[in-house]
Amino acid sequence: MSIFKEIETKRLIIRRFREEDWKDIYEYLSDEKVVYYEPYEAFTVQESKEEAISRAGSEEFIAVCLKETGKVIGNFYFGKREYDTYELGYVFNSSYWHKGYATESAKAFMNFVFKELKVRRIIAMCNPENELSWKLLERLNLIREGYLRKNIYFKINANNEPIWQDTYEYGILRESYYSK
Ligand SMILES: CC(C)(COP(=O)(O)OP(=O)(O)OC[C@H]1O[C@@H](n2cnc3c(N)ncnc32)[C@H](O)[C@@H]1OP(=O)(O)O)[C@@H](O)C(=O)NCCC(=O)NCCS
């Protein structure tokens, strides 16, 4: 049985993925701008079909859909770590950026996981250059807890060398979430 229940906000529905979501997944994950800071390359049609099947069977990926049309415009990743800690990730279709959809859905999602799943701590990582990402985290009241220098790479350069990047670490505790 799934731990995740459908969530409704003013403009959005947050739900489990379905296999038929592959076209919407392809629309945003094939976009170079969207995957620029992600640890993977732009998706093909075939990869999107496989990803939709995999996500439909996963508790870790959650779809964010427009209430009006049902279109999937983005997703959360919510991965369990040690000590009742979960890592939050998010990727949205670039045609739907700057409209407050990520904030609206993430607020509702965080409310659900703190209340229903009794999560103790949520963390998130991002490249300091990804300003849209850390601004979103700060709108959600996550605190910048760490700045790791050249700790990771996702891509290599023409000489086959790692392109090292820095990482901001963000976190929020259940107790500080409820003291706001
Ligand atoms: C990270 C990401 C989800 C942020 O998207 P976003 O569009 O900036 O975030 P929101 O949907 O919450 O929109 C917020 C903006 O919409 C504006 N906005 C417009 N209409 C709004 C409304 N009705 N309600 C609330 N905000 C609204 C806000 O003012 C804000 O603008 P600002 O940043 O200039 O202050 C998006 O850039 C993305 O998917 N990036 C690619 C994947 C990625 O890098 N993921 C993170 C990896 S660590």
XYZ file of C-alpha atoms and ligand atoms in Angstrom:
228
model
C 0.000 0.000 0.000
C 1.257 3.444 -0.869
C 2.153 5.839 1.925
C 1.329 8.720 -0.352
C -2.158 10.226 -0.659
C -3.200 12.614 -3.427
C -2.899 16.278 -2.432
C -4.943 19.113 -3.906
C -3.887 22.782 -3.822
C -5.491 25.858 -5.364
C -4.083 25.190 -8.857
C -2.446 21.762 -8.635
C -2.858 18.049 -7.959
C 0.099 16.162 -6.451
C -0.106 12.418 -7.068
C 1.804 9.197 -7.805
C 3.154 8.804 -11.359
C 1.342 6.735 -13.991
C 2.843 4.977 -17.010
C 0.900 7.242 -19.376
C 2.722 10.303 -17.965
C 5.719 9.566 -20.208
C 4.838 12.290 -22.778
C 4.753 14.979 -20.103
C 7.972 13.597 -18.575
C 9.585 13.712 -22.034
C 8.449 17.305 -22.542
C 10.433 18.564 -19.555
C 13.251 16.042 -19.146
C 14.272 16.374 -22.818
C 14.857 20.109 -22.219
C 18.586 20.968 -21.790
C 17.691 23.980 -19.647
C 15.730 21.798 -17.208
C 18.404 19.090 -16.772
C 21.364 21.509 -16.732
C 22.065 21.050 -12.993
C 20.849 17.461 -12.792
C 23.161 14.417 -12.587
C 21.817 13.089 -15.927
C 21.522 14.153 -19.579
C 18.351 15.142 -21.480
C 15.998 12.182 -21.875
C 15.011 10.483 -25.138
C 11.461 9.270 -25.862
C 12.463 5.699 -24.983
C 14.115 6.778 -21.704
C 10.994 8.786 -20.820
C 8.785 5.720 -21.369
C 11.051 3.619 -19.143
C 11.225 6.394 -16.545
C 7.418 6.659 -16.391
C 7.148 2.906 -15.773
C 9.825 3.057 -13.104
C 8.275 6.112 -11.395
C 4.803 4.558 -11.455
C 6.226 1.756 -9.318
C 8.201 4.056 -7.024
C 7.350 5.886 -3.801
C 10.248 8.292 -4.378
C 8.942 10.276 -7.351
C 5.757 12.327 -7.063
C 4.043 14.083 -9.993
C 2.784 17.674 -9.879
C -0.142 18.265 -12.281
C -2.189 21.257 -13.362
C -5.648 20.914 -11.887
C -7.307 22.367 -14.993
C -5.837 20.003 -17.595
C -4.213 17.162 -15.655
C -0.868 17.809 -17.385
C 2.217 16.783 -15.386
C 4.346 19.947 -15.114
C 7.004 18.679 -12.736
C 7.954 16.314 -9.985
C 9.385 15.919 -6.544
C 11.964 13.377 -5.543
C 11.627 12.359 -1.900
C 14.272 9.861 -0.859
C 14.642 8.243 2.558
C 17.978 8.684 4.320
C 19.073 7.617 7.829
C 17.529 8.980 11.038
C 14.019 9.849 9.756
C 15.613 12.240 7.286
C 14.421 12.623 3.683
C 16.092 14.352 0.753
C 13.864 16.583 -1.355
C 14.466 17.211 -5.053
C 12.314 18.954 -7.659
C 12.286 19.408 -11.424
C 9.677 21.467 -13.285
C 8.843 22.046 -16.975
C 10.512 25.360 -17.921
C 7.286 26.634 -19.554
C 5.833 26.655 -16.034
C 8.674 28.356 -14.145
C 8.171 31.769 -12.464
C 4.487 31.140 -11.772
C 4.767 29.951 -8.185
C 3.839 26.331 -9.019
C 6.955 24.838 -7.389
C 6.397 26.839 -4.190
C 2.663 26.063 -4.053
C 3.164 22.318 -4.512
C 6.255 22.020 -2.308
C 4.521 23.788 0.583
C 1.581 21.378 0.371
C 3.906 18.399 -0.017
C 6.017 19.394 3.013
C 2.879 19.937 5.053
C 1.746 16.420 4.154
C 5.037 14.681 4.961
C 5.576 16.458 8.278
C 1.983 15.863 9.367
C 1.154 12.429 7.959
C 4.526 10.713 7.656
C 6.026 12.214 10.830
C 9.236 13.073 8.997
C 11.877 14.507 11.374
C 14.167 16.370 8.973
C 14.127 17.307 5.282
C 17.354 18.114 3.463
C 18.101 19.366 -0.051
C 21.305 19.904 -2.018
C 21.938 22.294 -4.868
C 24.652 23.912 -6.921
C 25.187 27.513 -5.662
C 24.905 28.653 -9.309
C 21.346 27.286 -9.407
C 19.811 30.381 -7.919
C 16.219 29.450 -8.796
C 16.671 26.269 -6.783
C 18.081 27.744 -3.558
C 15.637 30.660 -3.717
C 12.839 28.100 -3.772
C 14.352 26.342 -0.739
C 14.556 29.634 1.144
C 10.895 30.436 0.285
C 10.125 27.063 1.875
C 12.057 28.126 5.025
C 14.872 25.625 4.652
C 18.108 26.874 6.228
C 21.463 26.864 4.447
C 23.461 24.522 6.703
C 26.507 23.828 4.628
C 28.690 24.922 1.743
C 30.762 22.081 0.335
C 33.572 23.086 -2.002
C 34.151 21.062 -5.175
C 32.730 17.941 -3.509
C 30.979 16.389 -6.510
C 30.833 16.214 -10.303
C 28.071 15.171 -12.685
C 29.788 15.903 -16.011
C 33.246 15.603 -17.554
C 35.044 18.026 -19.886
C 36.517 17.393 -23.353
C 39.742 16.081 -21.734
C 37.762 13.503 -19.766
C 38.339 15.386 -16.497
C 35.622 15.849 -13.848
C 33.889 19.238 -13.761
C 33.922 19.671 -9.991
C 31.123 21.706 -8.484
C 30.268 23.186 -5.098
C 27.134 22.248 -3.147
C 24.826 24.160 -0.848
C 23.230 21.922 1.771
C 19.825 22.985 3.091
C 17.698 21.522 5.854
C 14.563 21.984 7.907
C 13.571 20.249 11.135
C 10.029 19.230 11.947
C 10.173 21.285 15.168
C 11.215 24.485 13.377
C 8.582 23.866 10.674
C 5.869 23.847 13.352
C 7.288 26.774 15.343
C 6.778 29.205 12.391
C 14.039 24.982 -9.260
C 12.719 25.315 -9.965
C 11.668 24.275 -9.631
C 12.262 26.695 -9.471
O 11.174 27.131 -10.257
P 10.554 28.605 -10.058
O 9.637 28.815 -11.205
O 11.637 29.594 -9.806
O 9.738 28.485 -8.688
P 8.204 28.750 -8.444
O 7.378 27.907 -9.335
O 7.954 28.618 -6.994
O 8.005 30.261 -8.877
C 8.486 31.310 -8.051
C 8.484 32.596 -8.829
O 7.198 32.772 -9.422
C 6.698 34.085 -9.099
N 5.226 33.994 -9.170
C 4.490 34.371 -10.239
N 3.187 34.120 -10.033
C 3.086 33.589 -8.797
C 1.982 33.137 -8.020
N 0.729 33.167 -8.492
N 2.223 32.625 -6.798
C 3.487 32.594 -6.299
N 4.575 33.018 -7.012
C 4.372 33.519 -8.248
C 7.333 34.370 -7.752
O 7.355 35.748 -7.495
C 8.724 33.804 -7.938
O 9.513 34.695 -8.694
P 10.959 35.241 -8.164
O 11.876 34.042 -8.083
O 11.347 36.192 -9.226
O 10.697 35.836 -6.834
C 12.923 25.367 -11.492
O 13.838 26.368 -11.789
C 13.425 24.056 -12.095
O 12.659 23.110 -12.294
N 14.744 23.985 -12.465
C 15.297 22.827 -13.161
C 15.520 21.639 -12.268
C 16.456 21.972 -11.126
O 17.466 22.636 -11.302
N 16.126 21.443 -9.954
C 16.872 21.661 -8.738
C 18.072 20.845 -8.700
S 18.937 21.122 -7.151
